[in-house]
Amino acid sequence: MTSGDRTELIRTAFEAMVPEFGTPKRSSVRYRDELDSTVVVPLDDDDENTEIHPVFRLSHHFRSRDDYEKGYTSNPYRGDHISVPAYIGIDEEVVVFETSFHKGFTFVEVVTFPEADKDSSLYQAALSLLRAEETR
């Protein structure tokens, strides 16, 4: 970490907050239609609430090396995975996009936290970190 670069500290803080949001819900990423690579992540059954703001700077590559590193989202796959935090939707919900690899298989999922108290100071702090680190 270079002088003044706080990315690792911010990533660590964000990753410590996420488990407090409750049991993660994993869903396969789907696309708007077969000919379009636009990802659709509907929230609360609202197909229009899909604006995605990934925060690539806080991405984290978890290497398995047969130690089964689950990361901060309790990733269920034994191989490597990369977690890309984001906030989505008009209501700004914290999510994590994950791509996992295990024995030649690839899984692309979005992890949501339906049990999270979105009004809590912890959840709002996580959103603030994501907004501050997002590349626009």
mmCIF file of N, CA and C in Angstrom:
data_model
loop_
_atom_site.group_PDB
_atom_site.id
_atom_site.type_symbol
_atom_site.label_atom_id
_atom_site.label_comp_id
_atom_site.label_asym_id
_atom_site.label_seq_id
_atom_site.Cartn_x
_atom_site.Cartn_y
_atom_site.Cartn_z
ATOM 1 N N MET A 1 0.857 -1.166 0.000
ATOM 2 C CA MET A 1 0.000 0.000 0.000
ATOM 3 C C MET A 1 0.908 1.237 0.000
ATOM 4 N N THR A 2 0.717 2.107 -0.956
ATOM 5 C CA THR A 2 1.526 3.315 -1.029
ATOM 6 C C THR A 2 1.009 4.362 -0.055
ATOM 7 N N SER A 3 1.877 5.311 0.257
ATOM 8 C CA SER A 3 1.488 6.375 1.173
ATOM 9 C C SER A 3 0.272 7.114 0.627
ATOM 10 N N GLY A 4 -0.745 7.228 1.443
ATOM 11 C CA GLY A 4 -1.945 7.945 1.039
ATOM 12 C C GLY A 4 -3.009 7.076 0.390
ATOM 13 N N ASP A 5 -2.666 5.868 -0.047
ATOM 14 C CA ASP A 5 -3.648 4.975 -0.667
ATOM 15 C C ASP A 5 -4.337 4.169 0.440
ATOM 16 N N ARG A 6 -5.606 4.452 0.647
ATOM 17 C CA ARG A 6 -6.359 3.805 1.723
ATOM 18 C C ARG A 6 -7.262 2.685 1.224
ATOM 19 N N THR A 7 -7.084 2.249 -0.037
ATOM 20 C CA THR A 7 -7.977 1.258 -0.626
ATOM 21 C C THR A 7 -8.077 -0.006 0.221
ATOM 22 N N GLU A 8 -6.950 -0.528 0.660
ATOM 23 C CA GLU A 8 -6.966 -1.764 1.446
ATOM 24 C C GLU A 8 -7.715 -1.579 2.769
ATOM 25 N N LEU A 9 -7.526 -0.449 3.415
ATOM 26 C CA LEU A 9 -8.234 -0.174 4.670
ATOM 27 C C LEU A 9 -9.741 -0.051 4.434
ATOM 28 N N ILE A 10 -10.118 0.632 3.356
ATOM 29 C CA ILE A 10 -11.544 0.808 3.043
ATOM 30 C C ILE A 10 -12.172 -0.535 2.681
ATOM 31 N N ARG A 11 -11.449 -1.350 1.882
ATOM 32 C CA ARG A 11 -11.947 -2.680 1.525
ATOM 33 C C ARG A 11 -12.152 -3.529 2.783
ATOM 34 N N THR A 12 -11.189 -3.499 3.668
ATOM 35 C CA THR A 12 -11.280 -4.277 4.911
ATOM 36 C C THR A 12 -12.474 -3.826 5.750
ATOM 37 N N ALA A 13 -12.682 -2.525 5.844
ATOM 38 C CA ALA A 13 -13.819 -1.995 6.614
ATOM 39 C C ALA A 13 -15.141 -2.439 5.987
ATOM 40 N N PHE A 14 -15.257 -2.318 4.664
ATOM 41 C CA PHE A 14 -16.488 -2.728 3.979
ATOM 42 C C PHE A 14 -16.749 -4.218 4.198
ATOM 43 N N GLU A 15 -15.717 -5.033 4.024
ATOM 44 C CA GLU A 15 -15.872 -6.480 4.169
ATOM 45 C C GLU A 15 -16.241 -6.873 5.594
ATOM 46 N N ALA A 16 -15.845 -6.095 6.571
ATOM 47 C CA ALA A 16 -16.219 -6.366 7.960
ATOM 48 C C ALA A 16 -17.685 -6.020 8.219
ATOM 49 N N MET A 17 -18.225 -5.065 7.474
ATOM 50 C CA MET A 17 -19.623 -4.659 7.656
ATOM 51 C C MET A 17 -20.607 -5.666 7.072
ATOM 52 N N VAL A 18 -20.294 -6.217 5.917
ATOM 53 C CA VAL A 18 -21.243 -7.036 5.153
ATOM 54 C C VAL A 18 -21.823 -8.221 5.934
ATOM 55 N N PRO A 19 -21.036 -8.998 6.673
ATOM 56 C CA PRO A 19 -21.641 -10.120 7.407
ATOM 57 C C PRO A 19 -22.718 -9.701 8.406
ATOM 58 N N GLU A 20 -22.693 -8.436 8.829
ATOM 59 C CA GLU A 20 -23.700 -7.932 9.765
ATOM 60 C C GLU A 20 -25.053 -7.686 9.090
ATOM 61 N N PHE A 21 -25.111 -7.795 7.767
ATOM 62 C CA PHE A 21 -26.352 -7.546 7.024
ATOM 63 C C PHE A 21 -27.261 -8.767 6.969
ATOM 64 N N GLY A 22 -26.859 -9.868 7.568
ATOM 65 C CA GLY A 22 -27.696 -11.071 7.588
ATOM 66 C C GLY A 22 -27.274 -12.083 6.535
ATOM 67 N N THR A 23 -28.070 -13.123 6.416
ATOM 68 C CA THR A 23 -27.765 -14.224 5.508
ATOM 69 C C THR A 23 -27.789 -13.751 4.058
ATOM 70 N N PRO A 24 -26.691 -13.978 3.326
ATOM 71 C CA PRO A 24 -26.665 -13.562 1.924
ATOM 72 C C PRO A 24 -27.600 -14.425 1.069
ATOM 73 N N LYS A 25 -28.212 -13.807 0.079
ATOM 74 C CA LYS A 25 -29.053 -14.526 -0.885
ATOM 75 C C LYS A 25 -28.328 -14.477 -2.225
ATOM 76 N N ARG A 26 -28.058 -15.635 -2.800
ATOM 77 C CA ARG A 26 -27.329 -15.729 -4.063
ATOM 78 C C ARG A 26 -28.310 -15.988 -5.198
ATOM 79 N N SER A 27 -28.155 -15.259 -6.301
ATOM 80 C CA SER A 27 -28.986 -15.460 -7.485
ATOM 81 C C SER A 27 -28.095 -15.421 -8.716
ATOM 82 N N SER A 28 -28.383 -16.284 -9.665
ATOM 83 C CA SER A 28 -27.636 -16.239 -10.923
ATOM 84 C C SER A 28 -27.908 -14.920 -11.622
ATOM 85 N N VAL A 29 -26.889 -14.365 -12.227
ATOM 86 C CA VAL A 29 -27.049 -13.128 -12.987
ATOM 87 C C VAL A 29 -27.846 -13.456 -14.242
ATOM 88 N N ARG A 30 -28.814 -12.607 -14.541
ATOM 89 C CA ARG A 30 -29.572 -12.792 -15.778
ATOM 90 C C ARG A 30 -29.426 -11.543 -16.629
ATOM 91 N N TYR A 31 -29.757 -11.707 -17.891
ATOM 92 C CA TYR A 31 -29.600 -10.614 -18.842
ATOM 93 C C TYR A 31 -30.957 -10.162 -19.344
ATOM 94 N N ARG A 32 -31.005 -8.924 -19.840
ATOM 95 C CA ARG A 32 -32.262 -8.340 -20.281
ATOM 96 C C ARG A 32 -32.908 -9.189 -21.373
ATOM 97 N N ASP A 33 -32.129 -9.644 -22.322
ATOM 98 C CA ASP A 33 -32.640 -10.567 -23.335
ATOM 99 C C ASP A 33 -31.447 -11.315 -23.923
ATOM 100 N N GLU A 34 -31.719 -12.302 -24.762
ATOM 101 C CA GLU A 34 -30.659 -13.176 -25.267
ATOM 102 C C GLU A 34 -29.620 -12.442 -26.105
ATOM 103 N N LEU A 35 -29.995 -11.346 -26.747
ATOM 104 C CA LEU A 35 -29.083 -10.633 -27.636
ATOM 105 C C LEU A 35 -28.419 -9.437 -26.971
ATOM 106 N N ASP A 36 -28.641 -9.264 -25.697
ATOM 107 C CA ASP A 36 -28.177 -8.090 -24.977
ATOM 108 C C ASP A 36 -27.394 -8.540 -23.749
ATOM 109 N N SER A 37 -26.209 -7.992 -23.554
ATOM 110 C CA SER A 37 -25.408 -8.394 -22.395
ATOM 111 C C SER A 37 -25.640 -7.494 -21.188
ATOM 112 N N THR A 38 -26.714 -6.717 -21.200
ATOM 113 C CA THR A 38 -27.035 -5.861 -20.063
ATOM 114 C C THR A 38 -27.548 -6.703 -18.910
ATOM 115 N N VAL A 39 -26.891 -6.586 -17.775
ATOM 116 C CA VAL A 39 -27.283 -7.347 -16.591
ATOM 117 C C VAL A 39 -28.533 -6.719 -15.973
ATOM 118 N N VAL A 40 -29.451 -7.564 -15.535
ATOM 119 C CA VAL A 40 -30.671 -7.114 -14.885
ATOM 120 C C VAL A 40 -30.677 -7.665 -13.466
ATOM 121 N N VAL A 41 -30.800 -6.780 -12.500
ATOM 122 C CA VAL A 41 -30.864 -7.190 -11.096
ATOM 123 C C VAL A 41 -32.095 -6.541 -10.485
ATOM 124 N N PRO A 42 -33.265 -7.147 -10.671
ATOM 125 C CA PRO A 42 -34.472 -6.529 -10.125
ATOM 126 C C PRO A 42 -34.493 -6.590 -8.605
ATOM 127 N N LEU A 43 -34.957 -5.526 -8.006
ATOM 128 C CA LEU A 43 -35.099 -5.461 -6.560
ATOM 129 C C LEU A 43 -36.567 -5.378 -6.221
ATOM 130 N N ASP A 44 -36.981 -6.125 -5.235
ATOM 131 C CA ASP A 44 -38.377 -6.099 -4.792
ATOM 132 C C ASP A 44 -39.337 -6.294 -5.959
ATOM 133 N N ASP A 45 -38.989 -7.237 -6.845
ATOM 134 C CA ASP A 45 -39.823 -7.561 -8.011
ATOM 135 C C ASP A 45 -40.074 -6.355 -8.910
ATOM 136 N N ASP A 46 -39.153 -5.392 -8.929
ATOM 137 C CA ASP A 46 -39.280 -4.205 -9.768
ATOM 138 C C ASP A 46 -38.208 -4.262 -10.849
ATOM 139 N N ASP A 47 -38.590 -4.684 -12.063
ATOM 140 C CA ASP A 47 -37.635 -4.830 -13.153
ATOM 141 C C ASP A 47 -37.010 -3.514 -13.594
ATOM 142 N N GLU A 48 -37.576 -2.390 -13.222
ATOM 143 C CA GLU A 48 -37.031 -1.098 -13.616
ATOM 144 C C GLU A 48 -35.982 -0.582 -12.622
ATOM 145 N N ASN A 49 -35.902 -1.179 -11.474
ATOM 146 C CA ASN A 49 -35.005 -0.741 -10.405
ATOM 147 C C ASN A 49 -33.661 -1.464 -10.545
ATOM 148 N N THR A 50 -32.944 -1.209 -11.661
ATOM 149 C CA THR A 50 -31.790 -2.035 -11.977
ATOM 150 C C THR A 50 -30.494 -1.260 -12.211
ATOM 151 N N GLU A 51 -30.427 -0.009 -11.898
ATOM 152 C CA GLU A 51 -29.210 0.767 -12.125
ATOM 153 C C GLU A 51 -28.078 0.196 -11.275
ATOM 154 N N ILE A 52 -26.951 -0.116 -11.902
ATOM 155 C CA ILE A 52 -25.848 -0.802 -11.223
ATOM 156 C C ILE A 52 -24.626 0.113 -11.136
ATOM 157 N N HIS A 53 -24.051 0.206 -9.926
ATOM 158 C CA HIS A 53 -22.846 1.009 -9.699
ATOM 159 C C HIS A 53 -21.769 0.116 -9.081
ATOM 160 N N PRO A 54 -20.990 -0.611 -9.909
ATOM 161 C CA PRO A 54 -19.933 -1.465 -9.347
ATOM 162 C C PRO A 54 -18.789 -0.619 -8.805
ATOM 163 N N VAL A 55 -18.132 -1.133 -7.794
ATOM 164 C CA VAL A 55 -16.995 -0.432 -7.188
ATOM 165 C C VAL A 55 -15.776 -1.348 -7.349
ATOM 166 N N PHE A 56 -15.190 -1.284 -8.548
ATOM 167 C CA PHE A 56 -14.091 -2.181 -8.898
ATOM 168 C C PHE A 56 -12.878 -1.996 -7.983
ATOM 169 N N ARG A 57 -12.701 -0.819 -7.484
ATOM 170 C CA ARG A 57 -11.553 -0.542 -6.612
ATOM 171 C C ARG A 57 -11.567 -1.408 -5.348
ATOM 172 N N LEU A 58 -12.754 -1.821 -4.903
ATOM 173 C CA LEU A 58 -12.859 -2.643 -3.692
ATOM 174 C C LEU A 58 -13.014 -4.132 -4.004
ATOM 175 N N SER A 59 -12.771 -4.509 -5.270
ATOM 176 C CA SER A 59 -12.832 -5.927 -5.647
ATOM 177 C C SER A 59 -11.803 -6.721 -4.855
ATOM 178 N N HIS A 60 -12.117 -7.989 -4.650
ATOM 179 C CA HIS A 60 -11.217 -8.843 -3.873
ATOM 180 C C HIS A 60 -11.195 -10.231 -4.503
ATOM 181 N N HIS A 61 -10.007 -10.692 -4.851
ATOM 182 C CA HIS A 61 -9.825 -12.040 -5.389
ATOM 183 C C HIS A 61 -9.490 -12.975 -4.231
ATOM 184 N N PHE A 62 -10.361 -13.936 -3.993
ATOM 185 C CA PHE A 62 -10.139 -14.924 -2.936
ATOM 186 C C PHE A 62 -9.589 -16.186 -3.583
ATOM 187 N N ARG A 63 -8.400 -16.579 -3.188
ATOM 188 C CA ARG A 63 -7.752 -17.761 -3.752
ATOM 189 C C ARG A 63 -7.992 -18.948 -2.849
ATOM 190 N N SER A 64 -8.472 -20.013 -3.433
ATOM 191 C CA SER A 64 -8.854 -21.180 -2.649
ATOM 192 C C SER A 64 -7.646 -21.948 -2.132
ATOM 193 N N ARG A 65 -6.811 -22.385 -3.023
ATOM 194 C CA ARG A 65 -5.660 -23.215 -2.654
ATOM 195 C C ARG A 65 -6.069 -24.348 -1.719
ATOM 196 N N ASP A 66 -7.261 -24.874 -1.938
ATOM 197 C CA ASP A 66 -7.831 -25.975 -1.149
ATOM 198 C C ASP A 66 -8.081 -25.632 0.315
ATOM 199 N N ASP A 67 -8.001 -24.363 0.679
ATOM 200 C CA ASP A 67 -8.350 -23.947 2.034
ATOM 201 C C ASP A 67 -9.807 -23.499 2.105
ATOM 202 N N TYR A 68 -10.484 -23.477 0.958
ATOM 203 C CA TYR A 68 -11.881 -23.090 0.848
ATOM 204 C C TYR A 68 -12.133 -21.732 1.486
ATOM 205 N N GLU A 69 -11.562 -20.697 0.878
ATOM 206 C CA GLU A 69 -11.725 -19.318 1.337
ATOM 207 C C GLU A 69 -13.107 -18.812 0.917
ATOM 208 N N LYS A 70 -14.020 -18.666 1.875
ATOM 209 C CA LYS A 70 -15.403 -18.276 1.581
ATOM 210 C C LYS A 70 -15.582 -16.780 1.377
ATOM 211 N N GLY A 71 -14.617 -15.982 1.775
ATOM 212 C CA GLY A 71 -14.752 -14.536 1.644
ATOM 213 C C GLY A 71 -15.815 -13.988 2.585
ATOM 214 N N TYR A 72 -16.197 -12.746 2.363
ATOM 215 C CA TYR A 72 -17.135 -12.075 3.266
ATOM 216 C C TYR A 72 -18.594 -12.317 2.905
ATOM 217 N N THR A 73 -18.848 -13.085 1.831
ATOM 218 C CA THR A 73 -20.231 -13.384 1.433
ATOM 219 C C THR A 73 -20.577 -14.854 1.620
ATOM 220 N N SER A 74 -19.717 -15.606 2.278
ATOM 221 C CA SER A 74 -19.913 -17.046 2.482
ATOM 222 C C SER A 74 -20.074 -17.786 1.156
ATOM 223 N N ASN A 75 -19.186 -17.489 0.217
ATOM 224 C CA ASN A 75 -19.225 -18.115 -1.104
ATOM 225 C C ASN A 75 -19.201 -19.640 -0.961
ATOM 226 N N PRO A 76 -20.148 -20.355 -1.593
ATOM 227 C CA PRO A 76 -20.269 -21.796 -1.386
ATOM 228 C C PRO A 76 -19.359 -22.655 -2.263
ATOM 229 N N TYR A 77 -18.636 -22.052 -3.208
ATOM 230 C CA TYR A 77 -17.834 -22.834 -4.139
ATOM 231 C C TYR A 77 -16.402 -22.952 -3.643
ATOM 232 N N ARG A 78 -15.804 -24.095 -3.872
ATOM 233 C CA ARG A 78 -14.506 -24.377 -3.294
ATOM 234 C C ARG A 78 -13.346 -23.706 -4.030
ATOM 235 N N GLY A 79 -13.502 -23.351 -5.288
ATOM 236 C CA GLY A 79 -12.412 -22.751 -6.053
ATOM 237 C C GLY A 79 -12.261 -21.265 -5.792
ATOM 238 N N ASP A 80 -11.454 -20.621 -6.630
ATOM 239 C CA ASP A 80 -11.243 -19.173 -6.524
ATOM 240 C C ASP A 80 -12.527 -18.416 -6.844
ATOM 241 N N HIS A 81 -12.647 -17.229 -6.284
ATOM 242 C CA HIS A 81 -13.737 -16.335 -6.684
ATOM 243 C C HIS A 81 -13.294 -14.880 -6.510
ATOM 244 N N ILE A 82 -13.963 -14.021 -7.254
ATOM 245 C CA ILE A 82 -13.719 -12.594 -7.128
ATOM 246 C C ILE A 82 -15.034 -11.930 -6.750
ATOM 247 N N SER A 83 -14.961 -11.056 -5.788
ATOM 248 C CA SER A 83 -16.135 -10.327 -5.309
ATOM 249 C C SER A 83 -15.999 -8.864 -5.707
ATOM 250 N N VAL A 84 -17.039 -8.337 -6.356
ATOM 251 C CA VAL A 84 -17.071 -6.933 -6.767
ATOM 252 C C VAL A 84 -18.270 -6.283 -6.080
ATOM 253 N N PRO A 85 -18.039 -5.463 -5.054
ATOM 254 C CA PRO A 85 -19.159 -4.808 -4.385
ATOM 255 C C PRO A 85 -19.789 -3.752 -5.289
ATOM 256 N N ALA A 86 -21.057 -3.496 -5.050
ATOM 257 C CA ALA A 86 -21.787 -2.510 -5.850
ATOM 258 C C ALA A 86 -22.973 -2.012 -5.047
ATOM 259 N N TYR A 87 -23.569 -0.941 -5.538
ATOM 260 C CA TYR A 87 -24.894 -0.575 -5.044
ATOM 261 C C TYR A 87 -25.769 -0.450 -6.264
ATOM 262 N N ILE A 88 -27.011 -0.848 -6.104
ATOM 263 C CA ILE A 88 -27.905 -0.888 -7.253
ATOM 264 C C ILE A 88 -29.243 -0.262 -6.922
ATOM 265 N N GLY A 89 -29.909 0.136 -7.981
ATOM 266 C CA GLY A 89 -31.272 0.597 -7.858
ATOM 267 C C GLY A 89 -31.422 2.022 -7.408
ATOM 268 N N ILE A 90 -32.608 2.495 -7.582
ATOM 269 C CA ILE A 90 -32.976 3.844 -7.176
ATOM 270 C C ILE A 90 -32.839 3.986 -5.666
ATOM 271 N N ASP A 91 -33.142 2.904 -4.952
ATOM 272 C CA ASP A 91 -33.097 2.922 -3.489
ATOM 273 C C ASP A 91 -31.703 2.621 -2.935
ATOM 274 N N GLU A 92 -30.736 2.385 -3.803
ATOM 275 C CA GLU A 92 -29.352 2.114 -3.427
ATOM 276 C C GLU A 92 -29.230 0.954 -2.435
ATOM 277 N N GLU A 93 -29.261 -0.236 -2.960
ATOM 278 C CA GLU A 93 -29.106 -1.445 -2.159
ATOM 279 C C GLU A 93 -27.699 -1.994 -2.344
ATOM 280 N N VAL A 94 -27.065 -2.412 -1.239
ATOM 281 C CA VAL A 94 -25.730 -3.005 -1.289
ATOM 282 C C VAL A 94 -25.840 -4.423 -1.847
ATOM 283 N N VAL A 95 -25.015 -4.723 -2.855
ATOM 284 C CA VAL A 95 -24.936 -6.068 -3.425
ATOM 285 C C VAL A 95 -23.470 -6.376 -3.687
ATOM 286 N N VAL A 96 -23.200 -7.649 -3.970
ATOM 287 C CA VAL A 96 -21.856 -8.065 -4.370
ATOM 288 C C VAL A 96 -22.009 -8.979 -5.578
ATOM 289 N N PHE A 97 -21.303 -8.651 -6.655
ATOM 290 C CA PHE A 97 -21.262 -9.532 -7.816
ATOM 291 C C PHE A 97 -20.101 -10.480 -7.626
ATOM 292 N N GLU A 98 -20.354 -11.770 -7.841
ATOM 293 C CA GLU A 98 -19.276 -12.736 -7.678
ATOM 294 C C GLU A 98 -19.173 -13.648 -8.890
ATOM 295 N N THR A 99 -17.932 -13.878 -9.286
ATOM 296 C CA THR A 99 -17.627 -14.867 -10.306
ATOM 297 C C THR A 99 -16.764 -15.910 -9.631
ATOM 298 N N SER A 100 -17.231 -17.159 -9.665
ATOM 299 C CA SER A 100 -16.546 -18.246 -8.978
ATOM 300 C C SER A 100 -16.137 -19.311 -9.994
ATOM 301 N N PHE A 101 -15.005 -19.931 -9.725
ATOM 302 C CA PHE A 101 -14.485 -20.974 -10.604
ATOM 303 C C PHE A 101 -14.180 -22.203 -9.764
ATOM 304 N N HIS A 102 -14.635 -23.367 -10.237
ATOM 305 C CA HIS A 102 -14.329 -24.613 -9.535
ATOM 306 C C HIS A 102 -14.360 -25.766 -10.527
ATOM 307 N N LYS A 103 -13.221 -26.423 -10.687
ATOM 308 C CA LYS A 103 -13.081 -27.599 -11.545
ATOM 309 C C LYS A 103 -13.687 -27.398 -12.936
ATOM 310 N N GLY A 104 -13.359 -26.287 -13.559
ATOM 311 C CA GLY A 104 -13.803 -26.028 -14.922
ATOM 312 C C GLY A 104 -15.178 -25.393 -15.044
ATOM 313 N N PHE A 105 -15.876 -25.235 -13.941
ATOM 314 C CA PHE A 105 -17.194 -24.609 -13.966
ATOM 315 C C PHE A 105 -17.071 -23.148 -13.521
ATOM 316 N N THR A 106 -17.927 -22.305 -14.084
ATOM 317 C CA THR A 106 -17.952 -20.887 -13.738
ATOM 318 C C THR A 106 -19.354 -20.525 -13.270
ATOM 319 N N PHE A 107 -19.437 -19.772 -12.192
ATOM 320 C CA PHE A 107 -20.711 -19.330 -11.636
ATOM 321 C C PHE A 107 -20.670 -17.811 -11.520
ATOM 322 N N VAL A 108 -21.648 -17.130 -12.115
ATOM 323 C CA VAL A 108 -21.733 -15.672 -12.030
ATOM 324 C C VAL A 108 -23.029 -15.352 -11.297
ATOM 325 N N GLU A 109 -22.878 -14.723 -10.138
ATOM 326 C CA GLU A 109 -24.029 -14.493 -9.265
ATOM 327 C C GLU A 109 -24.020 -13.082 -8.695
ATOM 328 N N VAL A 110 -25.187 -12.663 -8.270
ATOM 329 C CA VAL A 110 -25.305 -11.434 -7.499
ATOM 330 C C VAL A 110 -25.753 -11.852 -6.100
ATOM 331 N N VAL A 111 -25.088 -11.282 -5.108
ATOM 332 C CA VAL A 111 -25.384 -11.593 -3.711
ATOM 333 C C VAL A 111 -26.104 -10.383 -3.116
ATOM 334 N N THR A 112 -27.286 -10.619 -2.581
ATOM 335 C CA THR A 112 -28.059 -9.561 -1.936
ATOM 336 C C THR A 112 -28.221 -9.896 -0.456
ATOM 337 N N PHE A 113 -28.730 -8.945 0.296
ATOM 338 C CA PHE A 113 -28.863 -9.097 1.741
ATOM 339 C C PHE A 113 -30.264 -8.671 2.160
ATOM 340 N N PRO A 114 -31.272 -9.530 1.903
ATOM 341 C CA PRO A 114 -32.665 -9.150 2.168
ATOM 342 C C PRO A 114 -32.983 -8.894 3.637
ATOM 343 N N GLU A 115 -32.185 -9.433 4.557
ATOM 344 C CA GLU A 115 -32.452 -9.245 5.987
ATOM 345 C C GLU A 115 -31.847 -7.951 6.535
ATOM 346 N N ALA A 116 -31.068 -7.257 5.724
ATOM 347 C CA ALA A 116 -30.358 -6.062 6.206
ATOM 348 C C ALA A 116 -31.332 -4.958 6.598
ATOM 349 N N ASP A 117 -30.988 -4.266 7.663
ATOM 350 C CA ASP A 117 -31.729 -3.077 8.082
ATOM 351 C C ASP A 117 -31.150 -1.906 7.300
ATOM 352 N N LYS A 118 -31.811 -1.550 6.221
ATOM 353 C CA LYS A 118 -31.288 -0.528 5.308
ATOM 354 C C LYS A 118 -31.235 0.868 5.928
ATOM 355 N N ASP A 119 -31.904 1.060 7.040
ATOM 356 C CA ASP A 119 -31.874 2.354 7.719
ATOM 357 C C ASP A 119 -30.800 2.423 8.808
ATOM 358 N N SER A 120 -30.145 1.306 9.073
ATOM 359 C CA SER A 120 -29.144 1.291 10.145
ATOM 360 C C SER A 120 -27.935 2.138 9.759
ATOM 361 N N SER A 121 -27.251 2.629 10.765
ATOM 362 C CA SER A 121 -26.065 3.454 10.511
ATOM 363 C C SER A 121 -24.963 2.624 9.842
ATOM 364 N N LEU A 122 -24.873 1.335 10.150
ATOM 365 C CA LEU A 122 -23.861 0.474 9.546
ATOM 366 C C LEU A 122 -24.111 0.312 8.049
ATOM 367 N N TYR A 123 -25.358 0.047 7.683
ATOM 368 C CA TYR A 123 -25.712 -0.114 6.262
ATOM 369 C C TYR A 123 -25.476 1.195 5.516
ATOM 370 N N GLN A 124 -25.870 2.299 6.099
ATOM 371 C CA GLN A 124 -25.667 3.599 5.467
ATOM 372 C C GLN A 124 -24.175 3.927 5.336
ATOM 373 N N ALA A 125 -23.372 3.495 6.308
ATOM 374 C CA ALA A 125 -21.919 3.696 6.223
ATOM 375 C C ALA A 125 -21.335 2.879 5.073
ATOM 376 N N ALA A 126 -21.829 1.658 4.898
ATOM 377 C CA ALA A 126 -21.357 0.826 3.780
ATOM 378 C C ALA A 126 -21.705 1.482 2.440
ATOM 379 N N LEU A 127 -22.915 2.003 2.330
ATOM 380 C CA LEU A 127 -23.310 2.714 1.108
ATOM 381 C C LEU A 127 -22.423 3.934 0.871
ATOM 382 N N SER A 128 -22.108 4.640 1.934
ATOM 383 C CA SER A 128 -21.243 5.823 1.811
ATOM 384 C C SER A 128 -19.847 5.440 1.304
ATOM 385 N N LEU A 129 -19.321 4.327 1.811
ATOM 386 C CA LEU A 129 -18.012 3.852 1.328
ATOM 387 C C LEU A 129 -18.081 3.515 -0.161
ATOM 388 N N LEU A 130 -19.140 2.827 -0.568
ATOM 389 C CA LEU A 130 -19.284 2.452 -1.979
ATOM 390 C C LEU A 130 -19.404 3.695 -2.860
ATOM 391 N N ARG A 131 -20.224 4.638 -2.446
ATOM 392 C CA ARG A 131 -20.392 5.869 -3.229
ATOM 393 C C ARG A 131 -19.059 6.616 -3.363
ATOM 394 N N ALA A 132 -18.299 6.672 -2.271
ATOM 395 C CA ALA A 132 -17.042 7.415 -2.266
ATOM 396 C C ALA A 132 -15.981 6.748 -3.149
ATOM 397 N N GLU A 133 -16.021 5.433 -3.277
ATOM 398 C CA GLU A 133 -14.992 4.714 -4.023
ATOM 399 C C GLU A 133 -15.395 4.375 -5.452
ATOM 400 N N GLU A 134 -16.642 4.629 -5.812
ATOM 401 C CA GLU A 134 -17.132 4.322 -7.154
ATOM 402 C C GLU A 134 -16.404 5.185 -8.189
ATOM 403 N N THR A 135 -16.056 4.563 -9.314
ATOM 404 C CA THR A 135 -15.472 5.297 -10.427
ATOM 405 C C THR A 135 -16.584 5.729 -11.346
ATOM 406 N N ARG A 136 -16.680 7.005 -11.624
ATOM 407 C CA ARG A 136 -17.718 7.499 -12.543
ATOM 408 C C ARG A 136 -17.074 8.070 -13.765
#
